[in-house]
PDB file of C-alpha atoms and ligand atoms in Angstrom:
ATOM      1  CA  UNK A   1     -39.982 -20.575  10.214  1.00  0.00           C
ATOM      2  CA  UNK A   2     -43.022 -22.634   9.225  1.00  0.00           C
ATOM      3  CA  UNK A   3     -44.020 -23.909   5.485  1.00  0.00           C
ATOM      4  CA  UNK A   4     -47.419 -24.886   4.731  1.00  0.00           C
ATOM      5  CA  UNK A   5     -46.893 -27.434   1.539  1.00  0.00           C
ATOM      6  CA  UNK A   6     -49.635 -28.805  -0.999  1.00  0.00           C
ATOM      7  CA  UNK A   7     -49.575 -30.366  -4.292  1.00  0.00           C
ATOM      8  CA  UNK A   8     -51.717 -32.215  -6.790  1.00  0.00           C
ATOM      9  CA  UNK A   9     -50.946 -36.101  -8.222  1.00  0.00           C
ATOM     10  CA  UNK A  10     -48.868 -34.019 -10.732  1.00  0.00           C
ATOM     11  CA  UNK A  11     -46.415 -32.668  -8.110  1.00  0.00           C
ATOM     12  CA  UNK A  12     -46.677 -35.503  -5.768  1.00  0.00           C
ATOM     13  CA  UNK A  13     -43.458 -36.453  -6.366  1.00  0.00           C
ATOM     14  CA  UNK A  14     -41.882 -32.821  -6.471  1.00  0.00           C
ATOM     15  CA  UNK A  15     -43.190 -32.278  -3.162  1.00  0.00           C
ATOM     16  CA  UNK A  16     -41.339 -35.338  -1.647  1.00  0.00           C
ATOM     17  CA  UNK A  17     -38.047 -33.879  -2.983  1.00  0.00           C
ATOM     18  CA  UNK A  18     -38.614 -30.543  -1.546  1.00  0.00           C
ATOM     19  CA  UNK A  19     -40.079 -32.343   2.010  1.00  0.00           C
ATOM     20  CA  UNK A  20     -37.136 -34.309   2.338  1.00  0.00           C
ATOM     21  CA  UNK A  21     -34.842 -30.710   1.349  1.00  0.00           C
ATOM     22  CA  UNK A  22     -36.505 -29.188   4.113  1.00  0.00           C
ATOM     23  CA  UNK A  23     -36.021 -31.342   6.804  1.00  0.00           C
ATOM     24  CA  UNK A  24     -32.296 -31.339   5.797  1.00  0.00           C
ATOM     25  CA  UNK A  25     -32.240 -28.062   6.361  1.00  0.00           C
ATOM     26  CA  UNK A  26     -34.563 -28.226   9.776  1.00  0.00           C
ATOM     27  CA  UNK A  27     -37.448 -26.471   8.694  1.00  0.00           C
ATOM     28  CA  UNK A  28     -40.866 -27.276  10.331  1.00  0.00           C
ATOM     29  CA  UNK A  29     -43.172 -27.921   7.443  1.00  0.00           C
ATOM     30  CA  UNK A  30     -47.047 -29.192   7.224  1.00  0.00           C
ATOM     31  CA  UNK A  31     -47.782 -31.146   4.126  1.00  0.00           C
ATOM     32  CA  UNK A  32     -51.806 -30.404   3.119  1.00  0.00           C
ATOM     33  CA  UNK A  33     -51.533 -33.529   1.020  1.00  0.00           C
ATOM     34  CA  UNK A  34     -51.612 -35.011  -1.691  1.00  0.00           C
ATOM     35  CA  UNK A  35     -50.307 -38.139  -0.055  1.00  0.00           C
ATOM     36  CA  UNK A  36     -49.859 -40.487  -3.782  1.00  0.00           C
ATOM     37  CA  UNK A  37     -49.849 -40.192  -7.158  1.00  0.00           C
ATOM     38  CA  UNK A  38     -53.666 -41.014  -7.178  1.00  0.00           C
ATOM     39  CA  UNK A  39     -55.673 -38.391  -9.196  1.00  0.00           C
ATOM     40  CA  UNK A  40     -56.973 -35.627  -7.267  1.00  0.00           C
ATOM     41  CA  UNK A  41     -58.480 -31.979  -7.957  1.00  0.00           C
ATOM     42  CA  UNK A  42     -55.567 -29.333  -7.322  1.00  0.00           C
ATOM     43  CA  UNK A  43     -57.885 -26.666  -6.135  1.00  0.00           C
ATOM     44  CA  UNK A  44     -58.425 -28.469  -3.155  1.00  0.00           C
ATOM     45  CA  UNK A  45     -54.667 -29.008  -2.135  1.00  0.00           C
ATOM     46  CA  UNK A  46     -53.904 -25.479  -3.080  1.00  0.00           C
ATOM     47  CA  UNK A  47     -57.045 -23.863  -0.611  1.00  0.00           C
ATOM     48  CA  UNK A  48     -55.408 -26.050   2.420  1.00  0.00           C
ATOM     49  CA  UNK A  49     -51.971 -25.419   2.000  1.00  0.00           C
ATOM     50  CA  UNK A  50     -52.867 -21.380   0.835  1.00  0.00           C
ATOM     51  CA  UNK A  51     -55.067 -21.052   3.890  1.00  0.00           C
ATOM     52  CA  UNK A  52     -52.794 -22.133   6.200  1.00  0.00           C
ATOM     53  CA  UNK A  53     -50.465 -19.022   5.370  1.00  0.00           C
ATOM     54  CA  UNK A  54     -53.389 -16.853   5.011  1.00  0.00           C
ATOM     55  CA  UNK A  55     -54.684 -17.666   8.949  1.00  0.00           C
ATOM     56  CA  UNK A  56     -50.635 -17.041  10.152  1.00  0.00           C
ATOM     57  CA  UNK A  57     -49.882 -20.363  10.882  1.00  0.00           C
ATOM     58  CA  UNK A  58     -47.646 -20.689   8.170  1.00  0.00           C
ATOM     59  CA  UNK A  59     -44.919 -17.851   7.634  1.00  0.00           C
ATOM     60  CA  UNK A  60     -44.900 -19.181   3.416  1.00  0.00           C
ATOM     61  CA  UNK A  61     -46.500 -21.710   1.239  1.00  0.00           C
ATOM     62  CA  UNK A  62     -44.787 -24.094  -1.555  1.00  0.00           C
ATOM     63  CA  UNK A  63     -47.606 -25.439  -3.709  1.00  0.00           C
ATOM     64  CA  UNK A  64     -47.163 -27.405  -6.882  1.00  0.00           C
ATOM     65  CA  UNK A  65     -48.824 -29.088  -9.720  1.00  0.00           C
ATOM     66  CA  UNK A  66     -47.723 -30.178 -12.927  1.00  0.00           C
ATOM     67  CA  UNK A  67     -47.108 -27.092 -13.999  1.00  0.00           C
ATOM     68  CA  UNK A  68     -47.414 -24.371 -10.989  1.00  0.00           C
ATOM     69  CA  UNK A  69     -50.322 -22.554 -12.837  1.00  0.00           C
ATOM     70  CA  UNK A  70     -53.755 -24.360 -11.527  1.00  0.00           C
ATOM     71  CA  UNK A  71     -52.784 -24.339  -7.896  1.00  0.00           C
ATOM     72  CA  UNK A  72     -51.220 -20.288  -8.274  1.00  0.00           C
ATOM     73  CA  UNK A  73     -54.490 -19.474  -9.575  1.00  0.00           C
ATOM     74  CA  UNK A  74     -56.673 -21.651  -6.777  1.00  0.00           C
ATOM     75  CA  UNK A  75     -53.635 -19.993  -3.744  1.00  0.00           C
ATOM     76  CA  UNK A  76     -54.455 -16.441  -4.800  1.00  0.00           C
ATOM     77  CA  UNK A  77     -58.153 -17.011  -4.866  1.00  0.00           C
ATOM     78  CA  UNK A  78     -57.603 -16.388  -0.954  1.00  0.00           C
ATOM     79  CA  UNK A  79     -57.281 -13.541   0.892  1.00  0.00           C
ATOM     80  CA  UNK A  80     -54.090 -12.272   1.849  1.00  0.00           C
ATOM     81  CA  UNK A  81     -52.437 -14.984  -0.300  1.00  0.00           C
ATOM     82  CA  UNK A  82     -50.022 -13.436  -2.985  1.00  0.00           C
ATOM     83  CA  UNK A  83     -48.895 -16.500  -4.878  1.00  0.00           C
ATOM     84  CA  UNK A  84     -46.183 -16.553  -7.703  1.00  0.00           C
ATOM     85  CA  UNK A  85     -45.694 -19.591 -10.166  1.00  0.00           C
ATOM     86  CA  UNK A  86     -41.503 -19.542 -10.553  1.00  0.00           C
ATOM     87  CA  UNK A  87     -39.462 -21.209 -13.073  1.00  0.00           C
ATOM     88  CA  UNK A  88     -35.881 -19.523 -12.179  1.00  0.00           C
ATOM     89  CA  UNK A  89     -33.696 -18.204  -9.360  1.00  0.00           C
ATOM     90  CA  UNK A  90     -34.613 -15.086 -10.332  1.00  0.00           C
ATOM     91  CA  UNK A  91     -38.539 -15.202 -10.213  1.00  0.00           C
ATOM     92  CA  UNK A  92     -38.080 -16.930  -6.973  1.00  0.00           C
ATOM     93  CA  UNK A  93     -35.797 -13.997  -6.053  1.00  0.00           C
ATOM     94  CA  UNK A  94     -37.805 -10.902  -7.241  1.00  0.00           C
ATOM     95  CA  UNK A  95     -41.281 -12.101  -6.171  1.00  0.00           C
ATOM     96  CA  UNK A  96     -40.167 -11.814  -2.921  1.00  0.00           C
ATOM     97  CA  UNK A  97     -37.921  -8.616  -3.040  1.00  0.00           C
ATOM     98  CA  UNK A  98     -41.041  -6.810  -4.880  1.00  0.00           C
ATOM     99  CA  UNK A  99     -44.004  -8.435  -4.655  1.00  0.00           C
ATOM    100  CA  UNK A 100     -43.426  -9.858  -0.998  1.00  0.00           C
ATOM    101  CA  UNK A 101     -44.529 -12.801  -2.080  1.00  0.00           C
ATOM    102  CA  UNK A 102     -45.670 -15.836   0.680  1.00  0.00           C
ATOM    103  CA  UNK A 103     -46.184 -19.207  -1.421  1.00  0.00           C
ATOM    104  CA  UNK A 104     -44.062 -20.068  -4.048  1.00  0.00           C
ATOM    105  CA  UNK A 105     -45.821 -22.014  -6.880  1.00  0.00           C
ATOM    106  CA  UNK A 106     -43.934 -25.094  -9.074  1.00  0.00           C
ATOM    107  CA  UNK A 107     -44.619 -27.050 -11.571  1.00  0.00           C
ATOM    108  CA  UNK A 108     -42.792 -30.734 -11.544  1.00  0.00           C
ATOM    109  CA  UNK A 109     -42.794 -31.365 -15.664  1.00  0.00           C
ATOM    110  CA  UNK A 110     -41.374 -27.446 -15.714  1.00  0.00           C
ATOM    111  CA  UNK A 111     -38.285 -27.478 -13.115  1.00  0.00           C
ATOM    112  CA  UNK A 112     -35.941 -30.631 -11.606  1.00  0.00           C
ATOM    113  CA  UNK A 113     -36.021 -31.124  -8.414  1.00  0.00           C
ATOM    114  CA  UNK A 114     -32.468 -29.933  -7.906  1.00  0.00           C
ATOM    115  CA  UNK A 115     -34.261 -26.337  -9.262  1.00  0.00           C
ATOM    116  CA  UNK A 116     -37.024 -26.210  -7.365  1.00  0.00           C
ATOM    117  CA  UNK A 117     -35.178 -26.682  -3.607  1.00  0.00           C
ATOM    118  CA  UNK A 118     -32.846 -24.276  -5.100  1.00  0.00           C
ATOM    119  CA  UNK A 119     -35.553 -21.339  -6.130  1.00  0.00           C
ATOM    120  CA  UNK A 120     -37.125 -22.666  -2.121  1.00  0.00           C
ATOM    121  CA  UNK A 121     -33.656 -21.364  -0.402  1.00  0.00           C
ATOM    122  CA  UNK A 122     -33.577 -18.330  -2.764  1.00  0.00           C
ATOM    123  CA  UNK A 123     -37.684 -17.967  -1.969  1.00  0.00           C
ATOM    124  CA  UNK A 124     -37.539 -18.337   1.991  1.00  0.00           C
ATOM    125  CA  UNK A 125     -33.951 -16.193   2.329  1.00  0.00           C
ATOM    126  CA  UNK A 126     -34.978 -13.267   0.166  1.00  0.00           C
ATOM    127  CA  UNK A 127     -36.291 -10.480   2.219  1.00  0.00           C
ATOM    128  CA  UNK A 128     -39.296  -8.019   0.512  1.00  0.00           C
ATOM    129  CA  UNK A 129     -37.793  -4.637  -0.115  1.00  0.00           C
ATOM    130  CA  UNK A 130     -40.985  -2.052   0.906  1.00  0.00           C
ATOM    131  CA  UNK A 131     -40.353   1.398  -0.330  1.00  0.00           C
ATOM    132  CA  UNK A 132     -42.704   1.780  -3.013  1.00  0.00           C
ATOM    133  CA  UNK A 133     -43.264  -2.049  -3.680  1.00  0.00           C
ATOM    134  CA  UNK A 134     -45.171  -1.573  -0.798  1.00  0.00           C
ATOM    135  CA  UNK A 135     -47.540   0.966  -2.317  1.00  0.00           C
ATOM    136  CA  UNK A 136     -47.762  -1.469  -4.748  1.00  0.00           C
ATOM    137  CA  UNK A 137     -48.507  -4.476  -2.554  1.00  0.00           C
ATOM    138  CA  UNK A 138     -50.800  -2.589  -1.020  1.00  0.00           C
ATOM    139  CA  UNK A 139     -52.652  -1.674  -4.033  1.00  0.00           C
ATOM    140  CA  UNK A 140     -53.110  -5.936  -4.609  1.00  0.00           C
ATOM    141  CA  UNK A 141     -55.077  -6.213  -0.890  1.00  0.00           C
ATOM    142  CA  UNK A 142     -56.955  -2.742  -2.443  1.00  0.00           C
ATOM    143  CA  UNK A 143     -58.002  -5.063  -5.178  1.00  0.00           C
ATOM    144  CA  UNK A 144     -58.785  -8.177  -3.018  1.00  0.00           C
ATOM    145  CA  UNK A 145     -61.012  -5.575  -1.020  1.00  0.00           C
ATOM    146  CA  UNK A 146     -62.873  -3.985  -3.900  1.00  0.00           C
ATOM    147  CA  UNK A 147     -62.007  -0.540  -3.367  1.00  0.00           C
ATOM    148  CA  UNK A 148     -59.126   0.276  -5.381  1.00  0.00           C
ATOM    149  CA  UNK A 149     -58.905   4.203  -6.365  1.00  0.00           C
ATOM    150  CA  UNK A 150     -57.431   4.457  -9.930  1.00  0.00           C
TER     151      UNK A 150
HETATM  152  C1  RB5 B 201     -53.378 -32.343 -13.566  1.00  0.00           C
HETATM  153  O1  RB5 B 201     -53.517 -33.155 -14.648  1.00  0.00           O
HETATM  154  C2  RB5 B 201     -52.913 -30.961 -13.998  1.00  0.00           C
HETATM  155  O2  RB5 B 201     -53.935 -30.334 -14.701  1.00  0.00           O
HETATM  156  C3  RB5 B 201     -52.501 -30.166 -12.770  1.00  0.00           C
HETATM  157  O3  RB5 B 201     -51.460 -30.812 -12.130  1.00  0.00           O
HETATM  158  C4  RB5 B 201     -52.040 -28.747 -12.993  1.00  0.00           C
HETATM  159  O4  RB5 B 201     -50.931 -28.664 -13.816  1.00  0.00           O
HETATM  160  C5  RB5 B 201     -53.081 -27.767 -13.345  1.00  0.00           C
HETATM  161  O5  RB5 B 201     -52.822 -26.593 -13.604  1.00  0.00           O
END
């Protein structure tokens, strides 16, 4: 398993934690930046780190900001990107059981550290359910390809 990782100044340090938790654990990770707590524009860190799941060289993202929303909105601006900003086990949980979610959004002044590696194992362990989330799923690439029936 491969995770493609981004985050803003605001998350720089939330991203460390969750780098280091990772290699703990042995997983093979690519950080898109940012590499300090100098200002930067999240949108950019998002696209790089969203991408890089989007093109398959990632199996899921972990993107965060100060609070998880700017880069969820800039990581589901791409294709094939469904993005979900989490704040408990269980968002991290159902997002992937019905939404098949691939990056996992955070927000360092919302969750501890301790919380976000622990929504990441919950995130990258929970398998997507198909059935009719599928349907459903399915209806979200509909959208991203402008031809949704309704
Ligand atoms: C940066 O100040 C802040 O706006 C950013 O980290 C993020 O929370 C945006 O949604």
């Amino acid at each position: 398993m491969k995770i493609s990782l981004g985050a803003d100044h605001g998350a720089f340090e939330l991203k460390e934690a969750i780098k280091k938790h990772l290699e703990k654990k042995g997983i093979e990770y690519t950080d898109h930046g940012c590499y300090s707590k100098e200002s930067v524009d999240y949108p950019k860190y998002a696209y790089k780190a969203a991408k890089d799941v989007a093109d398959g060289n990632c199996d899921f993202g972990i993107i965060c900001c100060t609070t998880g929303l700017g880069v969820s909105m800039a990581a589901n601006k791409v294709k094939g990107v469904r993005a979900a900003v989490c704040t408990s086990n269980h968002l991290a949980e159902m997002t992937r059981r019905h939404n098949n979610a691939n990056v996992i959004c955070m927000g360092q002044a919302v969750v501890t550290p301790e919380q976000a590696c622990e929504m990441v194992d919950i995130f990258l362990s929970t398998e997507f359910e198909g059935g009719r989330h599928q349907r459903r799923v399915s209806q979200l690439t509909d959208i991203e390809n402008g031809c949704i029936e309704v």
